[in-house]
Backbone as ProteinMPNN parsed JSONL, in Angstrom:
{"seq_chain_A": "XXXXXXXXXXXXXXXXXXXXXXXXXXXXXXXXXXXXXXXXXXXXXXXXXXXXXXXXXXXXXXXXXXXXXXXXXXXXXXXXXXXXXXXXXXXXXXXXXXXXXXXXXXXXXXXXXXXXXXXXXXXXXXXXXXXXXXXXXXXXXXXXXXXXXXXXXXXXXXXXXXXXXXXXXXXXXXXXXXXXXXXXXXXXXXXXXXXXXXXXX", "coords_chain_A": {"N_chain_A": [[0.844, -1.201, 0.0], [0.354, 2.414, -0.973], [1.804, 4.75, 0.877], [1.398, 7.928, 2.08], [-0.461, 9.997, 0.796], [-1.903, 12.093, -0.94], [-4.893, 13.928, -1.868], [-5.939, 15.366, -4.829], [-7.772, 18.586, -5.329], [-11.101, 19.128, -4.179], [-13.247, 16.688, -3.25], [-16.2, 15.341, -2.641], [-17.22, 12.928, -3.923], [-14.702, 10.812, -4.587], [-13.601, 11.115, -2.407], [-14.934, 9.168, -0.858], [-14.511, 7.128, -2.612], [-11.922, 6.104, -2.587], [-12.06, 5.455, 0.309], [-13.285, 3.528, 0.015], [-11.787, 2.199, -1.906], [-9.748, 1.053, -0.263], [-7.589, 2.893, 0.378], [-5.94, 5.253, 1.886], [-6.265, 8.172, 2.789], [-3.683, 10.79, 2.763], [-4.296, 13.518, 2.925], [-6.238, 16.28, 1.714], [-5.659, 18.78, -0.602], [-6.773, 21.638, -1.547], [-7.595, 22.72, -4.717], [-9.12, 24.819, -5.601], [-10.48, 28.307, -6.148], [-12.374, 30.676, -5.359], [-14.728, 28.989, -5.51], [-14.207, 27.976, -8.067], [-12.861, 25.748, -10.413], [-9.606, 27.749, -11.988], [-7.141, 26.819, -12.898], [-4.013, 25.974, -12.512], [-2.01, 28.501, -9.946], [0.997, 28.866, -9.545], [2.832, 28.68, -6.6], [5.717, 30.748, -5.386], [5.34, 29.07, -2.71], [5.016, 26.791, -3.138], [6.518, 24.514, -3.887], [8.524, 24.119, -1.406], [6.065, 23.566, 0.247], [5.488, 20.84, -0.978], [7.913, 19.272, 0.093], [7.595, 19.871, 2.919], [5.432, 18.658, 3.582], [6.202, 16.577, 2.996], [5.474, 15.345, -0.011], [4.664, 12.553, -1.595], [3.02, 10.807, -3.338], [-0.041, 11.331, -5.369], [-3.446, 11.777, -5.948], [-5.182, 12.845, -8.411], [-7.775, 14.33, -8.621], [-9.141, 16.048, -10.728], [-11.719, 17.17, -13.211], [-11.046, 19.095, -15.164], [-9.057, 19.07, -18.189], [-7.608, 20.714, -19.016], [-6.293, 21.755, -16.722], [-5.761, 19.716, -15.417], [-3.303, 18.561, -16.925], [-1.331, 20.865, -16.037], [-0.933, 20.121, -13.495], [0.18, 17.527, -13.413], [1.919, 17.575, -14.709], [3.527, 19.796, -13.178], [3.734, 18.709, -10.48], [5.022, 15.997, -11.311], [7.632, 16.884, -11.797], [8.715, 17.222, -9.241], [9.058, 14.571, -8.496], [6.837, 13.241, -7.602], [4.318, 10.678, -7.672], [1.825, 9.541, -9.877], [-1.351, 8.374, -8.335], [-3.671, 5.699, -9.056], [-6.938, 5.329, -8.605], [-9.286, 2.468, -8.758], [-12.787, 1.5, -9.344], [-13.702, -0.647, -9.713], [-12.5, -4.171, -10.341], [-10.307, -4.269, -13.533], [-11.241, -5.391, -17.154], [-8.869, -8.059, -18.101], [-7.709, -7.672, -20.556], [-7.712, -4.832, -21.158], [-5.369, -1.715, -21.508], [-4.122, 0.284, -18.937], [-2.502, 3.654, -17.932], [-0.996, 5.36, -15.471], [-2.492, 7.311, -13.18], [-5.122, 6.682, -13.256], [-8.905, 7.092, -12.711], [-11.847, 5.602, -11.661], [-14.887, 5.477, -11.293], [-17.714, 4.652, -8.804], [-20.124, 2.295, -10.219], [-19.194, 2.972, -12.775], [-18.315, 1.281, -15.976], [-16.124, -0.361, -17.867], [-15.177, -1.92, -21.1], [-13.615, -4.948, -23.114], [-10.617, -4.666, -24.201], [-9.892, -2.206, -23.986], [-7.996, 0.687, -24.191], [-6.241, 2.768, -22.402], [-5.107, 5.635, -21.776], [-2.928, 8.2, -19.495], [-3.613, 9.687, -16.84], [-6.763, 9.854, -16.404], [-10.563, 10.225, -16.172], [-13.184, 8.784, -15.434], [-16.399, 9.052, -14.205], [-19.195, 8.494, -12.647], [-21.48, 5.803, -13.229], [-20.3, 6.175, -15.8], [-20.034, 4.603, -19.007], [-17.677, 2.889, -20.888], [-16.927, 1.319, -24.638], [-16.382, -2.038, -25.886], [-12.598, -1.88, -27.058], [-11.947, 0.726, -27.362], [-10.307, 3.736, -27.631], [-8.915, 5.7, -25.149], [-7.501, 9.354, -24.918], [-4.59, 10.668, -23.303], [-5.623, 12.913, -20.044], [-8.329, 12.962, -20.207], [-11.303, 13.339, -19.69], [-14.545, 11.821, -18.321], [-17.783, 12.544, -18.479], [-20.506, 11.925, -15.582], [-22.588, 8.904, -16.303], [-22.247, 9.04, -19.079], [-21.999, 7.434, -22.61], [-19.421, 5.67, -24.122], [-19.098, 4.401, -27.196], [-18.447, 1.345, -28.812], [-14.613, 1.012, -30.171], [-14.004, 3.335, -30.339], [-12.032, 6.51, -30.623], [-11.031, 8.193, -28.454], [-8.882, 11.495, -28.477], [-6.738, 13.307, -26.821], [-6.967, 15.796, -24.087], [-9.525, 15.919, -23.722], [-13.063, 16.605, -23.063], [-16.03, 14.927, -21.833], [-19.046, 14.963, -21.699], [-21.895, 14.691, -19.515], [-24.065, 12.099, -20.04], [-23.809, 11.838, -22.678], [-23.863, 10.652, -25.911], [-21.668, 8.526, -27.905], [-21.225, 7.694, -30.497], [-20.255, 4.096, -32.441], [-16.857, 3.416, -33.649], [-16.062, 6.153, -33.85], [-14.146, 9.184, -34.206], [-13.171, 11.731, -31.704], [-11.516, 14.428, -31.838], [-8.384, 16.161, -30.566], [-8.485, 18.356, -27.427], [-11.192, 18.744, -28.029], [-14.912, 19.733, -26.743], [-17.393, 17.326, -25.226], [-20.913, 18.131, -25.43], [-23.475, 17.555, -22.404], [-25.572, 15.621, -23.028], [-25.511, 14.871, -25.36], [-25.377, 13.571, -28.766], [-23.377, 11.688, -30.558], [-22.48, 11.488, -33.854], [-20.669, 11.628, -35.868], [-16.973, 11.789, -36.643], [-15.279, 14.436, -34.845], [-13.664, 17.426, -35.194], [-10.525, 18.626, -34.064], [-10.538, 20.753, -31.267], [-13.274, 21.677, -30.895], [-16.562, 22.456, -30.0], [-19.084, 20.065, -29.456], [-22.841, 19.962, -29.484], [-26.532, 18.46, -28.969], [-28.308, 16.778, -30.71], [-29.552, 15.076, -33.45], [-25.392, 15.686, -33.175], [-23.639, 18.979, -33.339], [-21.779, 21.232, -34.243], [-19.459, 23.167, -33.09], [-16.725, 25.565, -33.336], [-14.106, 25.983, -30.687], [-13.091, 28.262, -30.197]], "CA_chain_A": [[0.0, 0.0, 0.0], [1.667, 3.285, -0.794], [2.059, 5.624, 2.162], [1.596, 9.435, 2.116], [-1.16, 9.697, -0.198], [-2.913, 13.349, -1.03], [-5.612, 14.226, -3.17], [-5.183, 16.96, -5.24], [-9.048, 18.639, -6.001], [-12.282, 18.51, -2.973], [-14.195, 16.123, -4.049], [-16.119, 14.066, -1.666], [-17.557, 11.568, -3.9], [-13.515, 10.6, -4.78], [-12.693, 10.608, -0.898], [-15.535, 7.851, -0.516], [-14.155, 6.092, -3.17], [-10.52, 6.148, -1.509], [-12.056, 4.285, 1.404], [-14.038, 1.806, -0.39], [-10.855, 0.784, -2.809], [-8.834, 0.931, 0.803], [-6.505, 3.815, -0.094], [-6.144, 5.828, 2.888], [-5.787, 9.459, 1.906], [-3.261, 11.387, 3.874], [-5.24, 14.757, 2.938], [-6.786, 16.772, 0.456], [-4.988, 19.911, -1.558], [-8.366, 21.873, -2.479], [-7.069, 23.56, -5.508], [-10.063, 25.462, -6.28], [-10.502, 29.767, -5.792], [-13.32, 31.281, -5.402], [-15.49, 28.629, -5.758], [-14.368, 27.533, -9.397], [-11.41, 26.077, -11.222], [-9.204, 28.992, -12.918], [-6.367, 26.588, -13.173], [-2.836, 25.979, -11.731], [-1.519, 28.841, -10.053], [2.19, 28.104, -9.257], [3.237, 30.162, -5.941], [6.641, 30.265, -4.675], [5.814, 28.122, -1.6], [4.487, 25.095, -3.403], [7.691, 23.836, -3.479], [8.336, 24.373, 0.197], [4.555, 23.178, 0.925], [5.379, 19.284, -1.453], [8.552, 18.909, 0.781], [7.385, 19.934, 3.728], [4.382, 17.807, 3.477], [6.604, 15.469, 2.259], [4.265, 14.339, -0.631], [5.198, 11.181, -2.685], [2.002, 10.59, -4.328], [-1.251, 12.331, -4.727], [-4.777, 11.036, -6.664], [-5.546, 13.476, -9.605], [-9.16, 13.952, -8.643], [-9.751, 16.796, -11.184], [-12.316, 17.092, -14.082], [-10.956, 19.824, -16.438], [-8.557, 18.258, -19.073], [-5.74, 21.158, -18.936], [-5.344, 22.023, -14.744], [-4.734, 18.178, -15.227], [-1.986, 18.983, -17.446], [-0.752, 21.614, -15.719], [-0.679, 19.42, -12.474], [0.541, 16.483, -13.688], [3.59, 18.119, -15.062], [4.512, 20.313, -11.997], [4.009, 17.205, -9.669], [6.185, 15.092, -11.477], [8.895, 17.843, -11.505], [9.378, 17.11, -7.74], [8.856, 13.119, -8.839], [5.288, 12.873, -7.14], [3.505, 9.539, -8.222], [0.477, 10.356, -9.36], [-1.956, 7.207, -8.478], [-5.094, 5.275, -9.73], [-8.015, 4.538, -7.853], [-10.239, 1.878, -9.713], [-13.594, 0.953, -7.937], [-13.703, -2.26, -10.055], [-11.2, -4.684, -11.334], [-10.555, -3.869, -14.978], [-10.856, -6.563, -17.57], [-7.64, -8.034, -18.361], [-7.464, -6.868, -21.697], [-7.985, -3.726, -21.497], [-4.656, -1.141, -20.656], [-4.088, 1.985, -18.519], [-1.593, 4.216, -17.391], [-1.182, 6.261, -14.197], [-4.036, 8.68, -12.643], [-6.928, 6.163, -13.839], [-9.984, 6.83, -11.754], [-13.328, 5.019, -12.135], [-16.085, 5.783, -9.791], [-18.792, 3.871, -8.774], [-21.195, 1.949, -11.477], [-18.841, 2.777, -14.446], [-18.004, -0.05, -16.722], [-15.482, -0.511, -19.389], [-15.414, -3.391, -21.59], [-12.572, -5.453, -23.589], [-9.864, -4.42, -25.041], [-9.447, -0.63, -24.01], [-6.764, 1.6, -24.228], [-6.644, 3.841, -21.727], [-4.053, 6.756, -20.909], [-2.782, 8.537, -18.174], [-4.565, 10.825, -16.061], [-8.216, 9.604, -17.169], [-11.358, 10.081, -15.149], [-13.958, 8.075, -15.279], [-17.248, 9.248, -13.506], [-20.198, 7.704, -11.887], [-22.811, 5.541, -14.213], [-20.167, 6.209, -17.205], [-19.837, 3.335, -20.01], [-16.913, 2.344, -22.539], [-16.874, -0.28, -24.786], [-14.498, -2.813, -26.443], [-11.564, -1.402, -28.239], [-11.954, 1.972, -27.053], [-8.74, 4.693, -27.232], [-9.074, 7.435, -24.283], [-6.179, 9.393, -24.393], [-4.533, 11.657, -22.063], [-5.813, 14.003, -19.499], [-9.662, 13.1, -20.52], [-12.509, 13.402, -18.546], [-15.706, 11.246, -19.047], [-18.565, 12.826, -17.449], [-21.397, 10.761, -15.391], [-23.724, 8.431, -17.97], [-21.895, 8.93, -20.726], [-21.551, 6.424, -22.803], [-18.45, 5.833, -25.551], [-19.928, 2.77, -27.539], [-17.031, 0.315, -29.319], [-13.905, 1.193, -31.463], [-14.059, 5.002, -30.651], [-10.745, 7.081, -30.6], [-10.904, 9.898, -28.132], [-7.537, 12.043, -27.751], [-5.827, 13.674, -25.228], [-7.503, 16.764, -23.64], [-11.234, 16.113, -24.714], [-14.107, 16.315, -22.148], [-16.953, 14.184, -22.44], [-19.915, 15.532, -20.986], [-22.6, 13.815, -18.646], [-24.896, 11.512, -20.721], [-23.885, 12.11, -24.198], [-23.405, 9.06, -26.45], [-20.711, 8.92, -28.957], [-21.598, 6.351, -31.713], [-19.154, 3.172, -32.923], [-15.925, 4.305, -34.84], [-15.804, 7.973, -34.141], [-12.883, 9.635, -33.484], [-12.844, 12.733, -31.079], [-9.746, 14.594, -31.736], [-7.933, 16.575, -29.067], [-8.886, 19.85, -27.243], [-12.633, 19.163, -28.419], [-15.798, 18.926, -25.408], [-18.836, 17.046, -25.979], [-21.835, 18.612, -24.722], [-24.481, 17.064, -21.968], [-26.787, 14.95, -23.735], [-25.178, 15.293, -26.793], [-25.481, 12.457, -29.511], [-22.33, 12.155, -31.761], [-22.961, 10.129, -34.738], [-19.547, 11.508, -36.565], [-16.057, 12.717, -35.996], [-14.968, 15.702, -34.191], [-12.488, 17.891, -35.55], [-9.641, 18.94, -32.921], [-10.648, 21.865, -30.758], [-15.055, 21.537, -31.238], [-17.69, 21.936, -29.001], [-20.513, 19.151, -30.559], [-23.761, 19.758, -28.585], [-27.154, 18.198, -29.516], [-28.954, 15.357, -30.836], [-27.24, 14.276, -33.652], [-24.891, 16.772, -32.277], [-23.368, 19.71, -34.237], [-19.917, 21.385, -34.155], [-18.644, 24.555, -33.362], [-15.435, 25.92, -32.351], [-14.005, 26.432, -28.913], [-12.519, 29.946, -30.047]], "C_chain_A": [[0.881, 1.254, 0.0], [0.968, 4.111, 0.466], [2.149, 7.249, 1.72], [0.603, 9.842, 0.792], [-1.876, 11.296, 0.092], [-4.229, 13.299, -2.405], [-6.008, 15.576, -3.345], [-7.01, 17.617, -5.884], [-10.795, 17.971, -4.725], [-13.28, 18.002, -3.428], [-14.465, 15.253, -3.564], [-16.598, 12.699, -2.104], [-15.976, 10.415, -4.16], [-12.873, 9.805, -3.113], [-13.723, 9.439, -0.709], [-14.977, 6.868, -1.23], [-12.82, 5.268, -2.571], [-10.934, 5.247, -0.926], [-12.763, 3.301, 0.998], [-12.848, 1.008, -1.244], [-9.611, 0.665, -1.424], [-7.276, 1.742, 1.006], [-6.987, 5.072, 1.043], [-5.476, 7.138, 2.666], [-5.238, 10.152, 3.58], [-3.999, 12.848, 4.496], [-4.939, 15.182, 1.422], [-6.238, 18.168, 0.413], [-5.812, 20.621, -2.238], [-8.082, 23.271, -3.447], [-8.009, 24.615, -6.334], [-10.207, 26.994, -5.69], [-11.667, 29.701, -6.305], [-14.689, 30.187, -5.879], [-15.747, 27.392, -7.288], [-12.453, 27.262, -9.715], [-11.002, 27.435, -12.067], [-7.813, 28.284, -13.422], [-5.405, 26.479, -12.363], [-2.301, 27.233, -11.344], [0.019, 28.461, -9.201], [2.726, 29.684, -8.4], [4.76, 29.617, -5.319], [6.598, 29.212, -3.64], [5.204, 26.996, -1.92], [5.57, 24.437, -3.234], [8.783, 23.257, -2.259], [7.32, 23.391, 1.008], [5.101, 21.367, 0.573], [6.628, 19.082, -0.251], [8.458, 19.284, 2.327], [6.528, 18.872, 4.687], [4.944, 15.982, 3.378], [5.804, 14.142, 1.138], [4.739, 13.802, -1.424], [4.269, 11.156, -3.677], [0.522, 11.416, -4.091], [-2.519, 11.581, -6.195], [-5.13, 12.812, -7.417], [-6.812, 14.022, -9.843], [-9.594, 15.629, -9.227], [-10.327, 16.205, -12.417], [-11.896, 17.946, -15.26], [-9.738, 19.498, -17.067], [-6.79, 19.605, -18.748], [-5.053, 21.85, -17.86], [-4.801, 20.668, -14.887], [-3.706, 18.261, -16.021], [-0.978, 19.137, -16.604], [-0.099, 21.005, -14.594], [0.156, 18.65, -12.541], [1.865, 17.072, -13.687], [3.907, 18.833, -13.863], [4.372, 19.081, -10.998], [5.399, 16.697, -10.016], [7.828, 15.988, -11.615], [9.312, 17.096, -10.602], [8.992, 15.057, -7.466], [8.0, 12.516, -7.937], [4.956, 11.636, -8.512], [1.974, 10.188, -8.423], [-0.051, 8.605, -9.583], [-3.221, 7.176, -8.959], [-5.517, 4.918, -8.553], [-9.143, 3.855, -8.536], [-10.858, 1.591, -8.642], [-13.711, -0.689, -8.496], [-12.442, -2.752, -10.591], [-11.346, -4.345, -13.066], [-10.481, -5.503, -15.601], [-9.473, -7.105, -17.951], [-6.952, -7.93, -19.661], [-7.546, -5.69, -22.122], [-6.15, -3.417, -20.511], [-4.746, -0.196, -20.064], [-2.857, 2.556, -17.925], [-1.551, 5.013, -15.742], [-1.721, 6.686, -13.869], [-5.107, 8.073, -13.311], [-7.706, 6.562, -12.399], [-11.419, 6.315, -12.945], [-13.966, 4.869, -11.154], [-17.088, 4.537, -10.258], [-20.13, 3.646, -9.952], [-20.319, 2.461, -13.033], [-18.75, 1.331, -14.929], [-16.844, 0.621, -18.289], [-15.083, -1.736, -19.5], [-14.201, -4.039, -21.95], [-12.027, -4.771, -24.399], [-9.37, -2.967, -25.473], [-8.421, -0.193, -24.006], [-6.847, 2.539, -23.278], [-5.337, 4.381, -21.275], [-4.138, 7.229, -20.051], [-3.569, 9.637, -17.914], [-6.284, 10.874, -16.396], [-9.372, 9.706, -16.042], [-12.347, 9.85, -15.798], [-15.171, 7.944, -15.009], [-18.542, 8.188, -13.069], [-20.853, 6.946, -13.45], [-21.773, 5.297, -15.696], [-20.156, 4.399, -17.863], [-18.631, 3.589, -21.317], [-16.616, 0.746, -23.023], [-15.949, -0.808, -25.168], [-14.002, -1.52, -27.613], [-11.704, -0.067, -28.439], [-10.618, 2.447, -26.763], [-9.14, 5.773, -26.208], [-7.688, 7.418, -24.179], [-5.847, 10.577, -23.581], [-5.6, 12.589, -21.807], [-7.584, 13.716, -19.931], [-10.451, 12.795, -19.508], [-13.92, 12.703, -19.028], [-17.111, 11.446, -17.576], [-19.562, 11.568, -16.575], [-22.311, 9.929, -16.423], [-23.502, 8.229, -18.78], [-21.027, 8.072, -21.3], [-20.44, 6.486, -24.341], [-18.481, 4.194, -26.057], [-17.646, 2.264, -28.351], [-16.276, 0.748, -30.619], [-13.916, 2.841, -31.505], [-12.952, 5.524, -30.121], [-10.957, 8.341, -29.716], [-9.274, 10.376, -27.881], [-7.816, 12.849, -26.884], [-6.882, 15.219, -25.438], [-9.246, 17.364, -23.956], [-12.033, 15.651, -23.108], [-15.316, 16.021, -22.28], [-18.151, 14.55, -21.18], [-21.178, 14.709, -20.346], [-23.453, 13.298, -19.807], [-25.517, 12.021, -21.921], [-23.654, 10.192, -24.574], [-22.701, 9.219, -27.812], [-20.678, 7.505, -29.741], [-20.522, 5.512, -31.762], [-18.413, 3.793, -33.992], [-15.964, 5.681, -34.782], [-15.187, 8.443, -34.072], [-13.46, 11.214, -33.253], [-11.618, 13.443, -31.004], [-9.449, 16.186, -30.328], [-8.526, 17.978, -29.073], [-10.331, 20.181, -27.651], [-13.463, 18.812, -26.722], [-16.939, 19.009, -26.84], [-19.649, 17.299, -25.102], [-22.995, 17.61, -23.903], [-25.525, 16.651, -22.712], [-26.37, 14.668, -25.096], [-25.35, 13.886, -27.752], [-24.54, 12.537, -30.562], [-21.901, 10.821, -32.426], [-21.633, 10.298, -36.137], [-18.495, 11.868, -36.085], [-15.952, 14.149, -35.995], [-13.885, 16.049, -34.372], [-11.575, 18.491, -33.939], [-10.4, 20.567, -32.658], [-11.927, 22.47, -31.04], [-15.774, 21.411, -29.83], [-18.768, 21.252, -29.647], [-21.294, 18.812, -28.776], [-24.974, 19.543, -29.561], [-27.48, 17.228, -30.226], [-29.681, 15.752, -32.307], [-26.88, 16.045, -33.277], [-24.347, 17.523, -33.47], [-22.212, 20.445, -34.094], [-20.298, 22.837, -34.562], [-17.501, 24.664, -32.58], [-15.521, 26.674, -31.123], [-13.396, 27.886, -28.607], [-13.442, 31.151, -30.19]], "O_chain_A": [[1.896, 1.338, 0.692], [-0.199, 4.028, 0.848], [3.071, 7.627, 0.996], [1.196, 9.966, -0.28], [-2.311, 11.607, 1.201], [-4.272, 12.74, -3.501], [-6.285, 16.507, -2.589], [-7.441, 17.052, -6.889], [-11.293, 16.853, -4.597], [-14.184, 18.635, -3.974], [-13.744, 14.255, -3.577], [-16.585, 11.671, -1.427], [-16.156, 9.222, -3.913], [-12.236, 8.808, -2.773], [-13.101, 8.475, -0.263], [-14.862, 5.755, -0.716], [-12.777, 4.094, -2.204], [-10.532, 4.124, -1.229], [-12.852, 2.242, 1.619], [-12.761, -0.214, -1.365], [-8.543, 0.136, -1.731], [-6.242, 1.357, 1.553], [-8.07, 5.657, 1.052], [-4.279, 7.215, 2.391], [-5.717, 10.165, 4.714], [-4.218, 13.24, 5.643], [-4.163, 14.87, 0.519], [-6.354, 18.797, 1.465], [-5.826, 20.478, -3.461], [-8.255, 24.447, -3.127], [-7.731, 25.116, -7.424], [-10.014, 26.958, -4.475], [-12.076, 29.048, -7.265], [-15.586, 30.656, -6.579], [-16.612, 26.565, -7.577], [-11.427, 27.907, -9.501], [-11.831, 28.095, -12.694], [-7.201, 28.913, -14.285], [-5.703, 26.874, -11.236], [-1.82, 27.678, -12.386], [-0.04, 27.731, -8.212], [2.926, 30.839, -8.777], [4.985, 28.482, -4.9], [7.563, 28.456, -3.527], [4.849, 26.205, -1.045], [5.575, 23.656, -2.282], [9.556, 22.299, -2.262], [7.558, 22.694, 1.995], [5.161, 20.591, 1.527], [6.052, 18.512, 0.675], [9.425, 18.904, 2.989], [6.705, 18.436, 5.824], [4.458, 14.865, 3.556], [5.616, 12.929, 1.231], [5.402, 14.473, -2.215], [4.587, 11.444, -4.83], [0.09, 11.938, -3.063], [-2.141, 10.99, -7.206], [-5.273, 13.797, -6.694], [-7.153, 14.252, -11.003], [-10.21, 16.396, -8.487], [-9.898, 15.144, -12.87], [-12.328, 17.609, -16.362], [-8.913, 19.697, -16.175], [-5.608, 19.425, -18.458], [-3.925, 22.341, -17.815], [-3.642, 20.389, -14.58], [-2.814, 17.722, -15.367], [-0.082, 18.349, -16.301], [1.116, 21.165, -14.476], [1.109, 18.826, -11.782], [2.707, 17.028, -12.791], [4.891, 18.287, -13.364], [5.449, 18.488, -10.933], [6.471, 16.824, -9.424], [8.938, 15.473, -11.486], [10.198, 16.279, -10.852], [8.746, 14.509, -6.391], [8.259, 11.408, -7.466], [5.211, 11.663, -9.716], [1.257, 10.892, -7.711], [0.391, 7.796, -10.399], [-3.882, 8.17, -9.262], [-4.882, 4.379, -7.647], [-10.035, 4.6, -8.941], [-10.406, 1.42, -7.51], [-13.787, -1.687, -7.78], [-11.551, -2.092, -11.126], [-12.419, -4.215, -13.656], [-9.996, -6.488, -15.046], [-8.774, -6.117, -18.174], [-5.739, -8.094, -19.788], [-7.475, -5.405, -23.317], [-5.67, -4.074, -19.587], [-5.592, 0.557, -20.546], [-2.139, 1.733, -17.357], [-2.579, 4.923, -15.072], [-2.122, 6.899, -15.014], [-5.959, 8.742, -13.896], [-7.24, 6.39, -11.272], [-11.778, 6.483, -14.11], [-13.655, 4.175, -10.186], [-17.251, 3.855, -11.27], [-20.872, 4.519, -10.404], [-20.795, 2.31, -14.158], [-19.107, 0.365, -14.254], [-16.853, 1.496, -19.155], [-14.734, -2.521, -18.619], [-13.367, -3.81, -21.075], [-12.643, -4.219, -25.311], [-8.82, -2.552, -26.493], [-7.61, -1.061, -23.681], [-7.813, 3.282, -23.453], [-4.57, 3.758, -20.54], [-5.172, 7.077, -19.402], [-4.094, 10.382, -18.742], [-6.886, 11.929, -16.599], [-9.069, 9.234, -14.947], [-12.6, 10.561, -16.771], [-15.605, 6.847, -15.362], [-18.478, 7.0, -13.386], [-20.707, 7.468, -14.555], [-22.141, 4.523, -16.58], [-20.252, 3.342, -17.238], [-18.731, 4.265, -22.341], [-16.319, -0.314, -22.471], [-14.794, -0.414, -25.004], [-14.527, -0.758, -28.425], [-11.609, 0.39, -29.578], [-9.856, 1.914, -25.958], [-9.744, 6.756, -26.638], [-6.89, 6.565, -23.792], [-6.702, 11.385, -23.217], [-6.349, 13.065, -22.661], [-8.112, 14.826, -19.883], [-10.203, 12.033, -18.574], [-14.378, 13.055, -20.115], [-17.319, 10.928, -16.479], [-19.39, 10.387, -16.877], [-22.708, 10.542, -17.414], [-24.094, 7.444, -19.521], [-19.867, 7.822, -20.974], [-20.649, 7.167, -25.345], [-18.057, 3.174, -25.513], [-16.479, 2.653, -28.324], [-16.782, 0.872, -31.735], [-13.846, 3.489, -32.549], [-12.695, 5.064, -29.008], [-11.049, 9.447, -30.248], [-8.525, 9.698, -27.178], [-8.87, 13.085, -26.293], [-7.38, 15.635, -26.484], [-9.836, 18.412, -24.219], [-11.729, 14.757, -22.318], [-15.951, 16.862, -22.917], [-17.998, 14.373, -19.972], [-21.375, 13.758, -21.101], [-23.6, 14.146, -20.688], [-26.639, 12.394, -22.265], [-23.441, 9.147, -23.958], [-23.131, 9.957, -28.698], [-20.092, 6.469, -29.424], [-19.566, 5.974, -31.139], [-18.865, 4.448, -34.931], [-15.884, 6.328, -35.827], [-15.429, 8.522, -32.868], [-14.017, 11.869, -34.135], [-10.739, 13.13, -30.202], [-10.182, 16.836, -29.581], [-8.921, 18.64, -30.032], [-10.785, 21.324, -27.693], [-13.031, 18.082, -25.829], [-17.243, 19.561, -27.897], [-19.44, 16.879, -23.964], [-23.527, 16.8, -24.661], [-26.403, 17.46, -23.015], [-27.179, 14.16, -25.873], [-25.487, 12.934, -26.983], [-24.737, 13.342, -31.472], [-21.379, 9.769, -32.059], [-21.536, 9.517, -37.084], [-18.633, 12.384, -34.976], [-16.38, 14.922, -36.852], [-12.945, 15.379, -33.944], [-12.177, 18.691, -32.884], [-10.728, 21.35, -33.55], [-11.936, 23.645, -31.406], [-15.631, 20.606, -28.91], [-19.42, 21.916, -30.454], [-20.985, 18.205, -27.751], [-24.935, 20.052, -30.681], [-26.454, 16.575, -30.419], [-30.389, 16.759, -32.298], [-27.56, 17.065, -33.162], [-24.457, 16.989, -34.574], [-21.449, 19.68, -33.504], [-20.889, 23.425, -35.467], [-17.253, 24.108, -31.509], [-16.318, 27.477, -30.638], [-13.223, 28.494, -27.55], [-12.992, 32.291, -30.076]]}, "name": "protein", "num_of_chains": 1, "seq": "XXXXXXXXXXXXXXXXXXXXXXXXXXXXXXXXXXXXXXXXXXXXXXXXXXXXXXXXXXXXXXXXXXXXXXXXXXXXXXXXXXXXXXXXXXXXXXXXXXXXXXXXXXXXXXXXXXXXXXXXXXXXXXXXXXXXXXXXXXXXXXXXXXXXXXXXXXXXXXXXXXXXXXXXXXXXXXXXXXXXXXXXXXXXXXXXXXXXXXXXX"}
């Protein structure tokens, strides 16, 4: 079991999860102002604060695709682990990298791919032969049916459904409810049922 464990982001359905997969959190790092993410800001005494604290590893428990970036990378500067908390066993064909979370009632099927820093949410669904890649976020409900490519920095919004074969390319979100029955060019918001594309600028 590792030892010295933070989680980075207040988020109490995360700390329940902690004690149900038996991961005993040393404490929580509540990186949020005013109420709302604005992002990483980086103050002289963080560096001070991780060795003081003496933090080894810390659980990733944010939702927006590029504070997890931002995190990830200053962490591992000071060679912080960042860990997974799965609530189920995964199948054994499927892979993942570092900072997986999967909350309660997800499911993913055979033969996934899954990159680092991925979150997972309540209720979600992926199926076989699914790519998530970095830093992605998969809201509650939402389901990513079989053979669908999402890249790195794409946020998948609560109980959308993203058809077989689609590819999501990076820096796009998919909107709540949304229904996405083609691909998504890099850097798209597709909201709506079938869903529709506009840019994020």
């Amino acid at each position: 079991m590792n030892r010295n464990i933070f989680l980075i982001g207040l988020d109490e359905e995360l700390v329940s999860l902690a004690k149900f997969c038996k991961v005993k959190l040393t404490g929580i790092i509540d990186n949020k102002k005013t109420g709302e993410w604005d992002g990483l800001k980086i103050y002289p005494e963080e560096e001070y604060v991780i060795k003081k604290l003496q933090i080894k590893n810390i659980v990733l428990g944010i939702d927006d695709p590029l504070t997890k970036i931002k995190l990830y990378n200053w962490y591992k500067k000071f060679n912080v682990k960042i860990i997974s908390i799965i609530r189920d066993k995964l199948d054994v064909t499927c892979k993942y990298n570092d900072g997986l979370i999967t909350q309660e009632k997800s499911f993913i099927s055979m033969n996934c791919n899954i990159r680092r820093c991925v979150k997972i949410n309540v209720g979600a669904t992926i199926m076989h032969d699914a790519e998530i890649g970095d830093y992605v976020t998969i809201a509650p409900r939402a389901v990513v049916l079989g053979r669908v490519k999402i890249e790195e920095n794409v946020f998948i919004g609560a109980n959308s459904t993203i058809l077989p074969g689609v590819v999501v390319e990076k820096n796009s979100i998919i909107g709540a409810g949304a229904v996405v029955t083609k691909n998504v060019p890099e850097g798209t918001i597709a909201k709506g049922v079938p869903a529709v594309f506009s840019s994020r600028a």
